[in-house]
Amino acid sequence: MARSCDLMRGCLYFTAASLSRIITRMAEEAFAPTGLSPSHAFVLMAAAENPGIGPGELANRLSLAPSTVTRLVDLLVERGLLTRQSQGRTSRLAATPAGLALLMGVEKAWKRLHSTYADILGPAGDRLAAEIDAACRKLDGDKRDV
């Protein structure tokens, strides 16, 4: 029988979870100067790029549960970085001037994060990201809209 260490290293679940924990720590450090978590920054960026986007479309684009998007949006609205306007049963999101002003810092954080892992992984980091994205699409039945 294979040793458990060998099994874990060859297991997509184990290795993906391990990678997630490591890259999350790196991302949180990179985003600390913005005062936003990486997830909040993604929501802000998507709303800024798509004024009037609905929470459902945002959840689909970011591959997040609608309840997670609601929680992230609530904090951004509370902090004055997003607006939420109701239109019947739906709502539309847009970045506020304060949110737009924060985008430069968010972009610097993304560059910091990329630089951090690129320094360690080299060009393999970008290839790995593309391969993980392709695997996610296959495993999820290509439901993600990007």
Coordinates of N, CA and C in Angstrom, one line a residue:
M1 N 0.8 -1.2 0.0 CA 0.0 0.0 0.0 C 0.9 1.2 0.0
A2 N 0.5 2.3 -0.7 CA 1.2 3.5 -0.8 C 1.2 4.2 0.5
R3 N 2.3 4.9 0.7 CA 2.3 5.7 2.0 C 1.4 6.9 1.8
S4 N 0.8 7.4 3.0 CA -0.1 8.5 2.9 C 0.5 9.7 2.3
C5 N 1.7 10.0 2.6 CA 2.4 11.2 2.1 C 2.4 11.1 0.5
D6 N 2.7 10.0 0.0 CA 2.7 9.8 -1.5 C 1.3 10.0 -2.0
L7 N 0.3 9.4 -1.3 CA -1.1 9.5 -1.8 C -1.5 11.0 -1.8
M8 N -1.1 11.7 -0.8 CA -1.5 13.2 -0.7 C -0.9 14.0 -1.8
R9 N 0.4 13.7 -2.0 CA 1.1 14.5 -3.1 C 0.5 14.3 -4.5
G10 N -0.1 13.1 -4.7 CA -0.7 12.8 -6.0 C -2.2 13.0 -6.0
C11 N -2.7 13.6 -5.0 CA -4.2 13.8 -4.9 C -4.5 15.3 -5.2
L12 N -5.3 15.5 -6.2 CA -5.7 16.8 -6.7 C -6.3 17.6 -5.5
Y13 N -7.2 16.9 -4.8 CA -7.9 17.6 -3.6 C -6.8 18.1 -2.6
F14 N -5.9 17.3 -2.2 CA -5.0 17.7 -1.2 C -4.0 18.8 -1.7
T15 N -3.5 18.6 -2.9 CA -2.6 19.6 -3.4 C -3.2 20.9 -3.7
A16 N -4.5 20.9 -4.2 CA -5.2 22.1 -4.5 C -5.5 22.9 -3.2
A17 N -5.9 22.1 -2.2 CA -6.2 22.8 -0.9 C -4.9 23.4 -0.3
S18 N -3.8 22.7 -0.4 CA -2.6 23.2 0.1 C -2.2 24.5 -0.7
L19 N -2.2 24.4 -2.0 CA -1.9 25.6 -2.8 C -2.8 26.8 -2.4
S20 N -4.1 26.5 -2.2 CA -5.1 27.5 -1.9 C -4.7 28.2 -0.6
R21 N -4.3 27.4 0.4 CA -3.9 28.0 1.7 C -2.6 28.9 1.5
I22 N -1.6 28.4 0.8 CA -0.4 29.2 0.6 C -0.7 30.5 -0.2
I23 N -1.4 30.4 -1.3 CA -1.6 31.6 -2.1 C -2.5 32.6 -1.4
T24 N -3.4 32.1 -0.6 CA -4.3 33.0 0.2 C -3.5 33.8 1.1
R25 N -2.5 33.2 1.8 CA -1.6 33.9 2.7 C -0.9 35.0 2.0
M26 N -0.3 34.6 0.8 CA 0.4 35.6 0.0 C -0.5 36.7 -0.5
A27 N -1.7 36.4 -0.9 CA -2.6 37.4 -1.4 C -3.0 38.4 -0.3
E28 N -3.3 37.8 0.9 CA -3.7 38.7 2.0 C -2.6 39.6 2.4
E29 N -1.3 39.2 2.4 CA -0.2 40.1 2.6 C -0.1 41.2 1.6
A30 N -0.3 40.8 0.3 CA -0.2 41.8 -0.8 C -1.3 42.8 -0.7
F31 N -2.5 42.4 -0.3 CA -3.6 43.3 -0.3 C -3.8 44.1 1.0
A32 N -3.0 43.7 2.1 CA -3.1 44.4 3.3 C -3.1 45.9 3.2
P33 N -2.2 46.5 2.4 CA -2.1 48.0 2.3 C -3.4 48.6 1.8
T34 N -4.2 47.8 1.0 CA -5.5 48.4 0.5 C -6.6 48.4 1.5
G35 N -6.5 47.6 2.6 CA -7.5 47.5 3.6 C -8.6 46.6 3.1
L36 N -8.4 45.9 2.0 CA -9.4 45.0 1.4 C -8.8 43.6 1.4
S37 N -9.7 42.6 1.5 CA -9.3 41.2 1.3 C -9.2 41.0 -0.2
P38 N -8.5 40.0 -0.7 CA -8.4 39.8 -2.2 C -9.8 39.6 -2.8
S39 N -10.7 38.9 -2.0 CA -12.1 38.7 -2.6 C -12.9 40.0 -2.7
H40 N -12.7 40.9 -1.7 CA -13.4 42.2 -1.8 C -12.8 43.0 -3.0
A41 N -11.5 42.9 -3.2 CA -10.9 43.6 -4.3 C -11.4 43.1 -5.6
F42 N -11.6 41.8 -5.8 CA -12.1 41.2 -7.0 C -13.5 41.8 -7.3
V43 N -14.4 41.8 -6.2 CA -15.7 42.3 -6.4 C -15.7 43.8 -6.8
L44 N -14.9 44.6 -6.1 CA -14.8 46.0 -6.5 C -14.3 46.2 -7.9
M45 N -13.3 45.4 -8.3 CA -12.8 45.6 -9.7 C -13.9 45.2 -10.7
A46 N -14.6 44.1 -10.4 CA -15.6 43.7 -11.4 C -16.7 44.7 -11.5
A47 N -17.1 45.2 -10.4 CA -18.2 46.3 -10.4 C -17.7 47.5 -11.1
A48 N -16.5 47.9 -10.9 CA -15.9 49.1 -11.5 C -15.9 48.9 -13.1
E49 N -15.5 47.7 -13.5 CA -15.4 47.4 -14.9 C -16.8 47.2 -15.6
N50 N -17.8 46.9 -14.8 CA -19.1 46.6 -15.3 C -20.2 47.3 -14.5
P51 N -20.2 48.7 -14.6 CA -21.2 49.4 -13.8 C -22.6 48.9 -14.1
G52 N -23.4 48.7 -13.1 CA -24.7 48.2 -13.2 C -24.8 46.7 -13.2
I53 N -23.7 46.0 -12.9 CA -23.7 44.5 -12.9 C -24.6 44.1 -11.7
G54 N -25.3 43.0 -11.9 CA -26.1 42.4 -10.8 C -25.4 41.4 -10.0
P55 N -25.8 41.2 -8.8 CA -25.1 40.3 -7.9 C -25.0 38.9 -8.5
G56 N -26.0 38.4 -9.2 CA -26.0 37.1 -9.7 C -25.0 36.9 -10.8
E57 N -24.9 37.9 -11.7 CA -23.9 37.9 -12.7 C -22.5 38.0 -12.1
L58 N -22.3 38.8 -11.1 CA -21.1 38.9 -10.4 C -20.7 37.6 -9.8
A59 N -21.6 36.9 -9.2 CA -21.3 35.6 -8.6 C -20.9 34.6 -9.6
N60 N -21.5 34.6 -10.8 CA -21.2 33.7 -11.9 C -19.8 34.1 -12.4
R61 N -19.5 35.3 -12.6 CA -18.2 35.7 -13.1 C -17.0 35.3 -12.2
L62 N -17.3 35.5 -10.9 CA -16.2 35.2 -9.9 C -16.3 33.8 -9.3
S63 N -17.2 33.0 -9.9 CA -17.3 31.6 -9.4 C -17.5 31.5 -7.9
L64 N -18.4 32.4 -7.4 CA -18.7 32.4 -6.0 C -20.2 32.2 -5.7
A65 N -20.5 31.7 -4.6 CA -21.9 31.5 -4.2 C -22.6 32.9 -4.1
P66 N -23.9 33.0 -4.5 CA -24.6 34.3 -4.4 C -24.5 34.8 -2.9
S67 N -24.6 34.0 -1.9 CA -24.6 34.5 -0.5 C -23.2 35.1 -0.2
T68 N -22.2 34.5 -0.8 CA -20.8 35.1 -0.6 C -20.7 36.4 -1.2
V69 N -21.2 36.6 -2.4 CA -21.2 37.9 -3.1 C -22.0 38.9 -2.3
T70 N -23.1 38.5 -1.8 CA -24.0 39.4 -0.9 C -23.2 39.9 0.2
R71 N -22.5 39.0 0.9 CA -21.7 39.4 2.1 C -20.5 40.3 1.7
L72 N -19.9 40.0 0.6 CA -18.8 40.9 0.2 C -19.3 42.3 -0.2
V73 N -20.4 42.3 -1.0 CA -21.0 43.6 -1.4 C -21.4 44.4 -0.2
D74 N -22.1 43.7 0.7 CA -22.5 44.5 1.9 C -21.4 45.3 2.6
L75 N -20.3 44.6 2.7 CA -19.1 45.4 3.4 C -18.7 46.5 2.5
L76 N -18.6 46.3 1.2 CA -18.1 47.3 0.3 C -19.1 48.5 0.2
V77 N -20.4 48.2 0.3 CA -21.4 49.3 0.4 C -21.3 50.0 1.7
E78 N -21.1 49.3 2.8 CA -21.0 49.9 4.1 C -19.8 50.8 4.2
R79 N -18.7 50.4 3.5 CA -17.5 51.2 3.5 C -17.5 52.4 2.5
G80 N -18.6 52.5 1.7 CA -18.8 53.5 0.7 C -18.0 53.3 -0.6
L81 N -17.6 52.1 -0.9 CA -16.9 51.8 -2.1 C -17.7 51.3 -3.2
L82 N -18.9 50.8 -2.9 CA -19.9 50.4 -3.9 C -21.3 51.0 -3.6
T83 N -22.1 51.2 -4.6 CA -23.5 51.5 -4.4 C -24.3 50.4 -4.9
R84 N -25.5 50.2 -4.3 CA -26.4 49.2 -4.7 C -27.7 49.9 -4.9
Q85 N -28.2 49.8 -6.2 CA -29.5 50.4 -6.5 C -30.5 49.3 -6.9
S86 N -31.6 49.3 -6.2 CA -32.7 48.3 -6.5 C -33.4 48.7 -7.8
Q87 N -33.7 47.6 -8.6 CA -34.5 47.7 -9.8 C -35.4 46.6 -9.7
G88 N -36.6 46.8 -9.2 CA -37.6 45.7 -9.0 C -37.0 44.7 -8.0
R89 N -36.9 43.4 -8.5 CA -36.4 42.4 -7.6 C -34.9 42.2 -7.7
T90 N -34.3 42.9 -8.5 CA -32.8 42.8 -8.7 C -32.2 44.1 -8.2
S91 N -30.9 44.1 -8.0 CA -30.1 45.3 -7.7 C -29.0 45.4 -8.6
R92 N -28.5 46.6 -8.8 CA -27.4 46.9 -9.7 C -26.3 47.5 -8.8
L93 N -25.0 47.1 -9.1 CA -23.9 47.6 -8.4 C -23.0 48.5 -9.2
A94 N -22.4 49.4 -8.6 CA -21.4 50.3 -9.2 C -20.4 50.8 -8.2
A95 N -19.2 51.0 -8.7 CA -18.2 51.6 -7.8 C -18.5 53.1 -7.5
T96 N -18.2 53.5 -6.3 CA -18.4 54.9 -6.0 C -17.1 55.6 -6.3
P97 N -17.0 57.0 -6.3 CA -15.8 57.7 -6.5 C -14.7 57.2 -5.6
A98 N -15.0 56.9 -4.3 CA -14.0 56.4 -3.4 C -13.5 55.0 -3.8
G99 N -14.4 54.2 -4.3 CA -14.1 52.8 -4.8 C -13.2 52.9 -6.0
L100 N -13.5 53.8 -6.9 CA -12.7 54.0 -8.1 C -11.3 54.5 -7.7
A101 N -11.2 55.4 -6.7 CA -9.9 55.9 -6.3 C -9.0 54.8 -5.7
L102 N -9.7 53.8 -5.1 CA -8.9 52.7 -4.4 C -8.4 51.7 -5.5
L103 N -8.9 51.8 -6.7 CA -8.5 50.8 -7.7 C -7.0 50.8 -8.0
M104 N -6.4 52.0 -8.0 CA -5.0 52.1 -8.2 C -4.2 51.2 -7.2
G105 N -4.6 51.3 -5.9 CA -3.9 50.5 -4.9 C -4.2 49.0 -5.1
V106 N -5.4 48.7 -5.5 CA -5.8 47.3 -5.8 C -4.9 46.8 -6.9
E107 N -4.7 47.5 -8.0 CA -3.9 47.1 -9.1 C -2.5 46.9 -8.6
K108 N -2.0 47.8 -7.8 CA -0.6 47.6 -7.2 C -0.5 46.3 -6.4
A109 N -1.6 46.0 -5.7 CA -1.6 44.8 -4.8 C -1.6 43.5 -5.7
W110 N -2.3 43.5 -6.8 CA -2.3 42.4 -7.7 C -0.9 42.2 -8.3
K111 N -0.3 43.3 -8.7 CA 1.1 43.3 -9.3 C 2.1 42.7 -8.2
R112 N 1.9 43.2 -6.9 CA 2.7 42.7 -5.8 C 2.6 41.2 -5.7
L113 N 1.3 40.7 -5.7 CA 1.1 39.3 -5.5 C 1.7 38.5 -6.7
H114 N 1.4 39.0 -7.9 CA 2.0 38.3 -9.1 C 3.5 38.3 -9.0
S115 N 4.1 39.4 -8.7 CA 5.6 39.5 -8.6 C 6.1 38.5 -7.5
T116 N 5.4 38.4 -6.4 CA 5.8 37.5 -5.3 C 5.9 36.0 -5.8
Y117 N 4.8 35.6 -6.4 CA 4.8 34.2 -6.8 C 5.6 34.0 -8.1
A118 N 5.7 35.0 -8.9 CA 6.5 34.9 -10.1 C 8.0 34.8 -9.8
D119 N 8.4 35.5 -8.7 CA 9.8 35.4 -8.3 C 10.2 34.0 -7.8
I120 N 9.2 33.3 -7.3 CA 9.4 31.9 -6.8 C 9.2 30.9 -7.9
L121 N 8.2 31.0 -8.7 CA 7.8 30.0 -9.7 C 8.3 30.3 -11.1
G122 N 8.7 31.6 -11.3 CA 9.1 31.9 -12.7 C 7.9 31.8 -13.6
P123 N 8.1 31.6 -14.9 CA 7.0 31.5 -15.9 C 6.1 30.4 -15.6
A124 N 6.5 29.4 -14.9 CA 5.6 28.3 -14.6 C 4.4 28.8 -13.8
G125 N 4.5 29.9 -13.1 CA 3.4 30.4 -12.3 C 2.2 30.8 -13.2
D126 N 2.5 31.4 -14.3 CA 1.4 31.8 -15.2 C 0.8 30.6 -16.0
R127 N 1.7 29.6 -16.3 CA 1.2 28.4 -16.9 C 0.3 27.6 -15.9
L128 N 0.8 27.6 -14.7 CA 0.0 26.9 -13.6 C -1.4 27.5 -13.5
A129 N -1.4 28.8 -13.5 CA -2.7 29.5 -13.3 C -3.6 29.2 -14.5
A130 N -3.1 29.1 -15.7 CA -3.9 28.8 -16.9 C -4.4 27.3 -16.8
E131 N -3.5 26.5 -16.4 CA -3.9 25.0 -16.3 C -4.9 24.8 -15.2
I132 N -4.8 25.5 -14.1 CA -5.8 25.4 -13.0 C -7.1 26.0 -13.5
D133 N -7.1 27.1 -14.2 CA -8.4 27.6 -14.7 C -9.0 26.7 -15.7
A134 N -8.2 26.0 -16.6 CA -8.8 25.1 -17.5 C -9.4 23.9 -16.8
A135 N -8.7 23.4 -15.7 CA -9.2 22.3 -14.9 C -10.5 22.7 -14.2
C136 N -10.6 23.9 -13.7 CA -11.8 24.3 -13.0 C -13.0 24.3 -14.0
R137 N -12.7 24.8 -15.2 CA -13.8 24.9 -16.2 C -14.2 23.5 -16.6
K138 N -13.3 22.5 -16.8 CA -13.7 21.2 -17.1 C -14.5 20.5 -15.9
L139 N -14.0 20.7 -14.7 CA -14.6 20.0 -13.6 C -16.0 20.6 -13.3
D140 N -16.1 21.9 -13.6 CA -17.4 22.6 -13.3 C -18.3 22.6 -14.5
G141 N -18.0 21.9 -15.6 CA -18.8 21.8 -16.7 C -18.8 23.1 -17.5
D142 N -17.7 23.9 -17.5 CA -17.6 25.1 -18.2 C -18.7 26.1 -18.0
K143 N -19.2 26.2 -16.7 CA -20.3 27.1 -16.3 C -19.8 28.5 -16.0
R144 N -18.5 28.6 -15.9 CA -18.0 29.9 -15.5 C -18.0 30.9 -16.6
D145 N -18.4 32.1 -16.4 CA -18.5 33.2 -17.4 C -17.5 34.2 -17.0
V146 N -16.5 34.3 -17.9 CA -15.4 35.3 -17.6 C -15.3 36.3 -18.7

